[in-house]
Amino acid sequence: MAIAVLGGAGYIGSHTVYELIDRGFDVVVIDNLQTGHREAVHEKAIFYEGDIRDAKFLDEVFHKEKIEAVIHFAANSLVGESMTNPLKYYDNNVYGTKVLLESMVKNGINKIVFSSTAAVYGEPERIPILETDRTVPTNTYGETKLAMEKMFRWVDLAHGVKYVSLRYFNACGAHISGKIGEAHNPETHLIPLVLQVPLHKRECIKIFGEDYDTKDGTCVRDYIHVTDLADAHILAVKYLMDGNESNVFNLGNGVGFTVKEVIASAEKVTGEEISAQTDVRRAGDPAQLVASSEKAKSVLGWKPKFDDLDKIVETAWNWHKNARY
Ligand code: UFG
C-alpha cells in the first residue's frame, strides 16, 4: 500500500515525499507541475503528471495504485494573487478538493492529511493562537482553505473519510541535503527574498511596514522548518492509520520573529550586509501570527527539530546558493 502525495513536486510536498521515502513508505506523487518542479520529485516515487480537477485521471490513478492514504498539498497558496484572482482559488482549491473527495469515496480511500494555513484565523484574537480560536480569514486564500476544512468535516460525517487538517504558520528552510528547497515563481516569501540580496539577484529587501505594534515595529511571524512540517504529516498519517478521529492541528515553533530579526539572521548566516528599505504595509498582513502547537505535540507526539532561526536560515541559504530549479 502506498501514500499518494498530491502536489508532491511543490515546496512542502517534495520535502514530505523525501521523509516518507526515508521511512520506507511507498509513494505515488500526483502533480500538474503548474507551480511544482519535476526535479523536486524523489527518484524513488512513482510520478503521475495530472490535475486533481480531472476526475477521470484521478480515478485511473486511484484504481491502478493501491493507496492507503492521501496527503493533499495540491493548491494555490499566494495570498496576494488570491485577492486579485479569487475564482482561481475557488476553482483549484475548493472545486479541486471536491473532485478529489469524490474520487476517494468512489475508490474506497478513507484517510487524508491536508495543508491548511494560519490564514484561516485572519486577525488573531490572541497570541499564541489555539486551534479553537475564531476563524475569520482576511484573504481569499485563507477562506478557500477554511472551506476545504469544512468540506472534509461533512464528508467525514457522510462517508467516513477521516482527515487531519494541518494549519501551518510560516514554512521555511530547505532539506539538509541541499537537493530540494523553496522555489516559487514569482517569489513573495520573506526568507528567499532576503537571501536574493547577498546572491546579487536583488538590490535590497523592502520591509512592509515599520509602524506595527511590535517590539521593532515590523511584523512578527512563527517560522517553522519545512522538514519539521514534513514530519508532522507522517505523524498525522500514522494517527489516522491507528484508527483515530478526524482532527485539526496548528504547526509552528511557538516563537515569533520580526522581519528585522529575520534580516539580521540572514546577515549572520551569509556574512553579508543586507540592505533594507522601509515600504508601506502590505494589505491583509496581521501584526503578529504565532502558533500554539501544544496540541500537535501532545496528540501526535510532534517535536520540531529546528527551533533556532539561524539554523533554519542556514538550510535555506545552503539551498539558494546552489539551487537546481
Ligand atoms: N515581508 C516583507 N517584505 C517582503 C516580503 C515579506 O517585509 O518582501 C514581510 C511580510 O509583510 C510579513 C513577513 O515578511 O510580515 C512574512 O511574509 P511572507 O510573505 O514570507 O509570509 P506571510 O506571513 O505573509 O504568509 C505566510 C504563508 C502563507 C499563509 C500566511 C498566513 O506564506 O501561505 O503565512 O497568514 F497564508
CSV table of C-alpha atoms and ligand atoms in Angstrom, one decimal:
chain,number,residue,atom,x,y,z
A,1,MET,CA,0.0,0.0,0.0
A,2,ALA,CA,1.2,3.5,-0.9
A,3,ILE,CA,0.7,7.0,0.2
A,4,ALA,CA,-0.5,9.3,-2.6
A,5,VAL,CA,1.1,12.8,-2.3
A,6,LEU,CA,-0.9,15.3,-4.3
A,7,GLY,CA,1.3,18.3,-5.0
A,8,GLY,CA,4.4,16.3,-4.3
A,9,ALA,CA,6.5,18.4,-6.7
A,10,GLY,CA,5.9,21.6,-4.7
A,11,TYR,CA,7.8,23.0,-1.8
A,12,ILE,CA,6.3,21.3,1.3
A,13,GLY,CA,5.1,18.3,-0.7
A,14,SER,CA,8.5,17.4,-2.1
A,15,HIS,CA,10.1,17.6,1.4
A,16,THR,CA,7.3,15.3,2.8
A,17,VAL,CA,8.0,12.8,0.0
A,18,TYR,CA,11.7,12.7,0.9
A,19,GLU,CA,10.8,12.0,4.6
A,20,LEU,CA,8.2,9.3,3.6
A,21,ILE,CA,10.7,7.5,1.4
A,22,ASP,CA,13.4,7.8,4.1
A,23,ARG,CA,11.0,6.0,6.4
A,24,GLY,CA,10.2,3.2,4.0
A,25,PHE,CA,6.8,4.2,2.6
A,26,ASP,CA,5.9,3.6,-1.0
A,27,VAL,CA,4.9,6.9,-2.5
A,28,VAL,CA,2.8,7.9,-5.5
A,29,VAL,CA,3.2,11.6,-6.5
A,30,ILE,CA,0.5,13.4,-8.4
A,31,ASP,CA,1.3,17.0,-9.6
A,32,ASN,CA,0.2,19.1,-12.6
A,33,LEU,CA,3.6,20.9,-12.5
A,34,GLN,CA,2.0,24.3,-12.7
A,35,THR,CA,3.9,25.5,-9.7
A,36,GLY,CA,5.8,22.4,-8.8
A,37,HIS,CA,9.1,21.2,-10.2
A,38,ARG,CA,9.7,17.8,-11.8
A,39,GLU,CA,13.3,17.9,-10.4
A,40,ALA,CA,11.9,18.1,-6.9
A,41,VAL,CA,10.2,14.7,-7.1
A,42,HIS,CA,12.2,12.0,-5.3
A,43,GLU,CA,13.6,9.4,-7.8
A,44,LYS,CA,12.0,6.5,-5.8
A,45,ALA,CA,8.5,7.9,-6.0
A,46,ILE,CA,6.1,6.9,-8.8
A,47,PHE,CA,5.1,10.1,-10.6
A,48,TYR,CA,1.9,11.0,-12.4
A,49,GLU,CA,1.6,14.3,-14.1
A,50,GLY,CA,-2.0,15.5,-14.0
A,51,ASP,CA,-4.6,17.8,-12.4
A,52,ILE,CA,-6.8,16.9,-9.4
A,53,ARG,CA,-9.7,18.6,-11.1
A,54,ASP,CA,-9.5,15.9,-13.8
A,55,ALA,CA,-11.8,13.2,-12.3
A,56,LYS,CA,-11.0,10.6,-15.0
A,57,PHE,CA,-7.3,11.0,-14.4
A,58,LEU,CA,-7.6,10.7,-10.6
A,59,ASP,CA,-9.9,7.6,-10.9
A,60,GLU,CA,-7.4,5.9,-13.1
A,61,VAL,CA,-4.5,6.5,-10.7
A,62,PHE,CA,-6.5,5.5,-7.6
A,63,HIS,CA,-7.7,2.4,-9.4
A,64,LYS,CA,-4.3,1.4,-10.6
A,65,GLU,CA,-2.3,2.1,-7.4
A,66,LYS,CA,-3.1,0.7,-4.0
A,67,ILE,CA,-3.5,3.9,-2.0
A,68,GLU,CA,-3.8,3.7,1.8
A,69,ALA,CA,-3.9,7.4,2.5
A,70,VAL,CA,-3.7,10.7,0.6
A,71,ILE,CA,-1.6,13.8,1.6
A,72,HIS,CA,-3.1,16.8,-0.2
A,73,PHE,CA,-0.8,19.8,-1.0
A,74,ALA,CA,-2.2,20.5,-4.5
A,75,ALA,CA,-3.4,24.0,-4.1
A,76,ASN,CA,-2.6,27.6,-5.0
A,77,SER,CA,-1.2,29.5,-2.0
A,78,LEU,CA,-0.3,33.1,-2.8
A,79,VAL,CA,-2.2,35.5,-0.6
A,80,GLY,CA,-1.8,38.5,-2.9
A,81,GLU,CA,-2.9,36.6,-6.0
A,82,SER,CA,-5.9,35.2,-4.2
A,83,MET,CA,-7.2,38.7,-3.7
A,84,THR,CA,-6.8,39.7,-7.4
A,85,ASN,CA,-7.9,36.3,-8.8
A,86,PRO,CA,-10.3,34.8,-6.2
A,87,LEU,CA,-12.0,32.4,-8.6
A,88,LYS,CA,-8.7,30.7,-9.4
A,89,TYR,CA,-8.5,29.8,-5.7
A,90,TYR,CA,-12.1,28.6,-5.5
A,91,ASP,CA,-11.6,26.5,-8.6
A,92,ASN,CA,-8.2,24.8,-7.8
A,93,ASN,CA,-8.5,24.7,-4.0
A,94,VAL,CA,-12.2,24.2,-3.3
A,95,TYR,CA,-13.5,22.6,-6.5
A,96,GLY,CA,-10.3,20.5,-6.9
A,97,THR,CA,-10.8,19.1,-3.4
A,98,LYS,CA,-14.4,18.3,-4.2
A,99,VAL,CA,-13.3,16.2,-7.2
A,100,LEU,CA,-10.6,14.6,-5.1
A,101,LEU,CA,-13.0,13.6,-2.3
A,102,GLU,CA,-15.5,12.2,-4.9
A,103,SER,CA,-12.7,10.0,-6.3
A,104,MET,CA,-11.5,8.9,-2.9
A,105,VAL,CA,-15.0,7.9,-1.8
A,106,LYS,CA,-15.5,6.0,-5.2
A,107,ASN,CA,-12.2,4.2,-4.8
A,108,GLY,CA,-12.6,3.3,-1.1
A,109,ILE,CA,-9.7,5.6,0.2
A,110,ASN,CA,-10.7,6.9,3.6
A,111,LYS,CA,-7.8,8.8,5.1
A,112,ILE,CA,-6.5,12.3,4.1
A,113,VAL,CA,-4.0,14.7,5.6
A,114,PHE,CA,-4.2,18.2,4.2
A,115,SER,CA,-2.4,21.5,4.2
A,116,SER,CA,-4.3,24.2,5.9
A,117,THR,CA,-2.9,27.5,7.0
A,118,ALA,CA,-2.6,30.2,9.7
A,119,ALA,CA,-4.5,32.4,7.2
A,120,VAL,CA,-7.8,30.7,8.4
A,121,TYR,CA,-7.6,32.7,11.6
A,122,GLY,CA,-7.4,36.2,9.9
A,123,GLU,CA,-6.6,38.8,12.5
A,124,PRO,CA,-5.9,36.7,15.7
A,125,GLU,CA,-7.9,37.3,18.8
A,126,ARG,CA,-4.8,36.4,21.0
A,127,ILE,CA,-1.2,35.2,20.7
A,128,PRO,CA,-0.3,32.3,20.7
A,129,ILE,CA,-3.2,31.1,18.5
A,130,LEU,CA,-5.1,28.0,19.6
A,131,GLU,CA,-7.0,25.7,17.2
A,132,THR,CA,-10.3,26.6,18.9
A,133,ASP,CA,-9.8,30.4,18.2
A,134,ARG,CA,-12.1,32.2,15.9
A,135,THR,CA,-11.6,31.7,12.2
A,136,VAL,CA,-12.3,34.8,10.1
A,137,PRO,CA,-10.0,34.9,7.1
A,138,THR,CA,-8.9,38.2,5.7
A,139,ASN,CA,-8.0,36.9,2.3
A,140,THR,CA,-9.4,34.5,-0.3
A,141,TYR,CA,-6.6,32.0,0.1
A,142,GLY,CA,-7.5,31.5,3.8
A,143,GLU,CA,-11.2,31.5,3.0
A,144,THR,CA,-10.7,28.7,0.5
A,145,LYS,CA,-8.6,26.6,2.9
A,146,LEU,CA,-11.3,27.1,5.6
A,147,ALA,CA,-14.0,26.0,3.0
A,148,MET,CA,-11.9,22.9,2.4
A,149,GLU,CA,-11.6,22.1,6.1
A,150,LYS,CA,-15.4,22.4,6.4
A,151,MET,CA,-15.9,20.2,3.3
A,152,PHE,CA,-13.8,17.4,4.9
A,153,ARG,CA,-15.9,17.6,8.1
A,154,TRP,CA,-19.2,16.9,6.3
A,155,VAL,CA,-17.7,14.3,4.0
A,156,ASP,CA,-16.4,12.5,7.1
A,157,LEU,CA,-19.9,12.5,8.6
A,158,ALA,CA,-21.5,11.2,5.4
A,159,HIS,CA,-18.8,8.9,4.1
A,160,GLY,CA,-16.4,8.2,6.9
A,161,VAL,CA,-13.4,9.8,5.2
A,162,LYS,CA,-11.1,10.6,8.2
A,163,TYR,CA,-9.0,13.8,7.9
A,164,VAL,CA,-6.2,15.7,9.6
A,165,SER,CA,-6.0,19.3,8.8
A,166,LEU,CA,-2.6,20.9,9.5
A,167,ARG,CA,-2.6,24.7,9.9
A,168,TYR,CA,1.0,25.8,9.0
A,169,PHE,CA,2.4,29.1,10.1
A,170,ASN,CA,5.4,30.3,8.1
A,171,ALA,CA,7.0,27.4,6.3
A,172,CYS,CA,10.7,28.0,5.5
A,173,GLY,CA,14.2,26.4,5.2
A,174,ALA,CA,15.3,23.6,2.9
A,175,HIS,CA,16.3,19.9,3.0
A,176,ILE,CA,19.6,19.4,4.7
A,177,SER,CA,21.0,17.6,1.6
A,178,GLY,CA,20.6,20.9,-0.3
A,179,LYS,CA,18.8,18.8,-3.1
A,180,ILE,CA,15.4,20.4,-2.7
A,181,GLY,CA,14.2,23.7,-1.4
A,182,GLU,CA,11.9,26.7,-1.8
A,183,ALA,CA,11.4,28.0,-5.3
A,184,HIS,CA,8.2,30.0,-6.1
A,185,ASN,CA,7.7,32.0,-9.2
A,186,PRO,CA,7.1,34.8,-8.6
A,187,GLU,CA,8.8,34.7,-5.1
A,188,THR,CA,6.8,36.5,-2.4
A,189,HIS,CA,8.1,34.9,0.8
A,190,LEU,CA,10.4,36.8,3.1
A,191,ILE,CA,13.4,34.5,3.6
A,192,PRO,CA,14.0,33.6,-0.1
A,193,LEU,CA,13.6,37.3,-1.0
A,194,VAL,CA,16.1,38.4,1.7
A,195,LEU,CA,18.6,35.8,0.5
A,196,GLN,CA,18.4,37.2,-3.0
A,197,VAL,CA,20.3,40.3,-1.8
A,198,PRO,CA,23.6,38.5,-1.0
A,199,LEU,CA,23.1,36.4,-4.2
A,200,HIS,CA,23.0,39.7,-6.1
A,201,LYS,CA,19.6,39.0,-7.6
A,202,ARG,CA,18.0,41.9,-5.7
A,203,GLU,CA,19.5,45.2,-4.5
A,204,CYS,CA,17.6,45.4,-1.3
A,205,ILE,CA,14.7,43.9,0.7
A,206,LYS,CA,11.6,46.1,1.2
A,207,ILE,CA,10.2,45.9,4.7
A,208,PHE,CA,6.4,46.1,4.5
A,209,GLY,CA,5.6,48.4,7.4
A,210,GLU,CA,7.7,49.6,10.4
A,211,ASP,CA,4.8,51.0,12.4
A,212,TYR,CA,3.2,47.9,13.8
A,213,ASP,CA,2.7,47.5,17.5
A,214,THR,CA,5.6,45.0,17.9
A,215,LYS,CA,9.0,45.3,19.5
A,216,ASP,CA,10.7,46.9,16.5
A,217,GLY,CA,7.6,48.0,14.5
A,218,THR,CA,7.8,45.1,11.9
A,219,CYS,CA,5.5,42.1,11.6
A,220,VAL,CA,6.1,39.1,13.8
A,221,ARG,CA,5.8,35.6,12.3
A,222,ASP,CA,6.3,32.0,13.5
A,223,TYR,CA,8.9,30.4,11.2
A,224,ILE,CA,8.8,26.6,11.0
A,225,HIS,CA,11.2,24.4,9.1
A,226,VAL,CA,9.8,22.5,6.2
A,227,THR,CA,11.3,19.2,7.4
A,228,ASP,CA,9.5,19.6,10.7
A,229,LEU,CA,6.3,20.2,8.8
A,230,ALA,CA,7.0,17.0,6.7
A,231,ASP,CA,7.5,15.1,10.0
A,232,ALA,CA,4.1,16.3,11.2
A,233,HIS,CA,2.4,14.9,8.0
A,234,ILE,CA,3.9,11.5,8.6
A,235,LEU,CA,2.7,11.5,12.2
A,236,ALA,CA,-0.7,12.6,11.1
A,237,VAL,CA,-0.9,9.7,8.5
A,238,LYS,CA,0.1,7.3,11.3
A,239,TYR,CA,-2.5,8.8,13.6
A,240,LEU,CA,-5.2,8.1,11.0
A,241,MET,CA,-3.8,4.6,10.4
A,242,ASP,CA,-4.2,3.9,14.1
A,243,GLY,CA,-7.9,4.5,13.7
A,244,ASN,CA,-8.1,7.9,15.4
A,245,GLU,CA,-10.8,10.5,14.7
A,246,SER,CA,-10.5,13.5,12.4
A,247,ASN,CA,-8.6,16.4,13.9
A,248,VAL,CA,-7.0,19.8,13.3
A,249,PHE,CA,-3.6,21.0,14.4
A,250,ASN,CA,-1.5,24.1,14.3
A,251,LEU,CA,2.1,23.7,13.3
A,252,GLY,CA,4.6,26.4,14.4
A,253,ASN,CA,7.6,26.8,16.7
A,254,GLY,CA,5.6,29.0,19.1
A,255,VAL,CA,8.2,31.7,18.9
A,256,GLY,CA,7.8,34.9,16.9
A,257,PHE,CA,10.5,36.8,15.0
A,258,THR,CA,10.2,40.2,13.4
A,259,VAL,CA,11.0,41.0,9.8
A,260,LYS,CA,14.1,42.9,11.0
A,261,GLU,CA,15.2,39.9,13.1
A,262,VAL,CA,15.0,37.6,10.0
A,263,ILE,CA,17.1,40.1,8.1
A,264,ALA,CA,19.7,40.1,10.9
A,265,SER,CA,19.8,36.4,11.0
A,266,ALA,CA,20.4,36.2,7.2
A,267,GLU,CA,23.2,38.7,7.6
A,268,LYS,CA,24.8,36.5,10.3
A,269,VAL,CA,24.4,33.3,8.2
A,270,THR,CA,25.6,34.8,4.9
A,271,GLY,CA,28.3,37.1,6.4
A,272,GLU,CA,27.0,39.9,4.1
A,273,GLU,CA,25.3,43.2,4.9
A,274,ILE,CA,21.7,43.1,3.6
A,275,SER,CA,20.4,46.5,2.6
A,276,ALA,CA,16.7,47.1,3.6
A,277,GLN,CA,14.2,49.9,2.7
A,278,THR,CA,11.0,50.8,4.5
A,279,ASP,CA,7.9,50.3,2.4
A,280,VAL,CA,4.2,50.7,3.1
A,281,ARG,CA,2.3,48.0,4.9
A,282,ARG,CA,1.1,45.1,2.7
A,283,ALA,CA,-2.7,44.7,2.7
A,284,GLY,CA,-4.1,41.9,4.8
A,285,ASP,CA,-0.9,41.4,6.9
A,286,PRO,CA,-1.7,40.8,10.6
A,287,ALA,CA,0.8,42.3,13.0
A,288,GLN,CA,1.6,39.0,14.7
A,289,LEU,CA,1.0,35.4,14.0
A,290,VAL,CA,2.4,32.9,16.5
A,291,ALA,CA,1.1,29.4,17.0
A,292,SER,CA,0.4,27.3,20.0
A,293,SER,CA,1.4,23.8,18.7
A,294,GLU,CA,0.8,22.1,22.1
A,295,LYS,CA,-2.0,20.0,20.7
A,296,ALA,CA,0.2,18.6,17.9
A,297,LYS,CA,2.9,17.9,20.4
A,298,SER,CA,0.7,16.1,22.9
A,299,VAL,CA,-1.7,14.3,20.5
A,300,LEU,CA,0.7,13.5,17.5
A,301,GLY,CA,3.9,13.4,19.6
A,302,TRP,CA,5.4,16.1,17.2
A,303,LYS,CA,8.8,17.6,18.2
A,304,PRO,CA,10.1,20.2,15.8
A,305,LYS,CA,13.9,19.8,15.5
A,306,PHE,CA,14.7,23.2,14.1
A,307,ASP,CA,14.0,25.6,16.9
A,308,ASP,CA,16.7,28.1,16.1
A,309,LEU,CA,16.1,30.8,13.4
A,310,ASP,CA,19.8,30.9,12.3
A,311,LYS,CA,19.8,27.2,11.7
A,312,ILE,CA,16.7,27.4,9.6
A,313,VAL,CA,18.0,30.3,7.6
A,314,GLU,CA,21.3,28.3,7.1
A,315,THR,CA,19.4,25.4,5.4
A,316,ALA,CA,17.7,27.9,3.2
A,317,TRP,CA,21.0,29.6,2.3
A,318,ASN,CA,22.6,26.2,1.6
A,319,TRP,CA,19.8,25.6,-1.0
A,320,HIS,CA,19.6,29.0,-2.6
A,321,LYS,CA,23.4,29.2,-3.2
A,322,ASN,CA,23.2,26.2,-5.5
A,323,ALA,CA,19.5,25.9,-6.3
A,324,ARG,CA,18.9,23.3,-9.0
A,325,TYR,CA,15.5,24.7,-10.1
B,1,UFG,N1,7.7,40.8,4.1
B,1,UFG,C1,8.4,42.0,3.9
B,1,UFG,N2,9.0,42.1,2.7
B,1,UFG,C2,8.9,41.2,1.7
B,1,UFG,C3,8.1,40.1,1.9
B,1,UFG,C4,7.5,39.9,3.1
B,1,UFG,O1,8.5,42.8,4.8
B,1,UFG,O2,9.4,41.5,0.6
B,1,UFG,C5,7.0,40.6,5.4
B,1,UFG,C6,5.5,40.4,5.4
B,1,UFG,O3,4.9,41.7,5.4
B,1,UFG,C7,5.3,39.6,6.6
B,1,UFG,C8,6.6,38.7,6.7
B,1,UFG,O4,7.5,39.4,6.0
B,1,UFG,O5,5.1,40.4,7.7
B,1,UFG,C9,6.4,37.3,6.2
B,1,UFG,O6,5.9,37.4,4.9
B,1,UFG,P1,5.7,36.1,3.9
B,1,UFG,O7,5.1,36.6,2.7
B,1,UFG,O8,7.0,35.4,3.9
B,1,UFG,O9,4.7,35.2,4.7
B,1,UFG,P2,3.2,35.5,5.2
B,1,UFG,O10,3.3,35.7,6.7
B,1,UFG,O11,2.6,36.7,4.5
B,1,UFG,O12,2.4,34.3,4.7
B,1,UFG,C10,2.5,33.0,5.3
B,1,UFG,C11,2.4,31.9,4.3
B,1,UFG,C12,1.0,32.0,3.6
B,1,UFG,C13,0.0,32.0,4.7
B,1,UFG,C14,0.2,33.1,5.7
B,1,UFG,C15,-0.7,33.1,6.9
B,1,UFG,O13,3.3,32.1,3.3
B,1,UFG,O14,0.8,30.9,2.8
B,1,UFG,O15,1.5,33.0,6.3
B,1,UFG,O16,-1.0,34.4,7.2
B,1,UFG,F1,-1.3,32.2,4.2
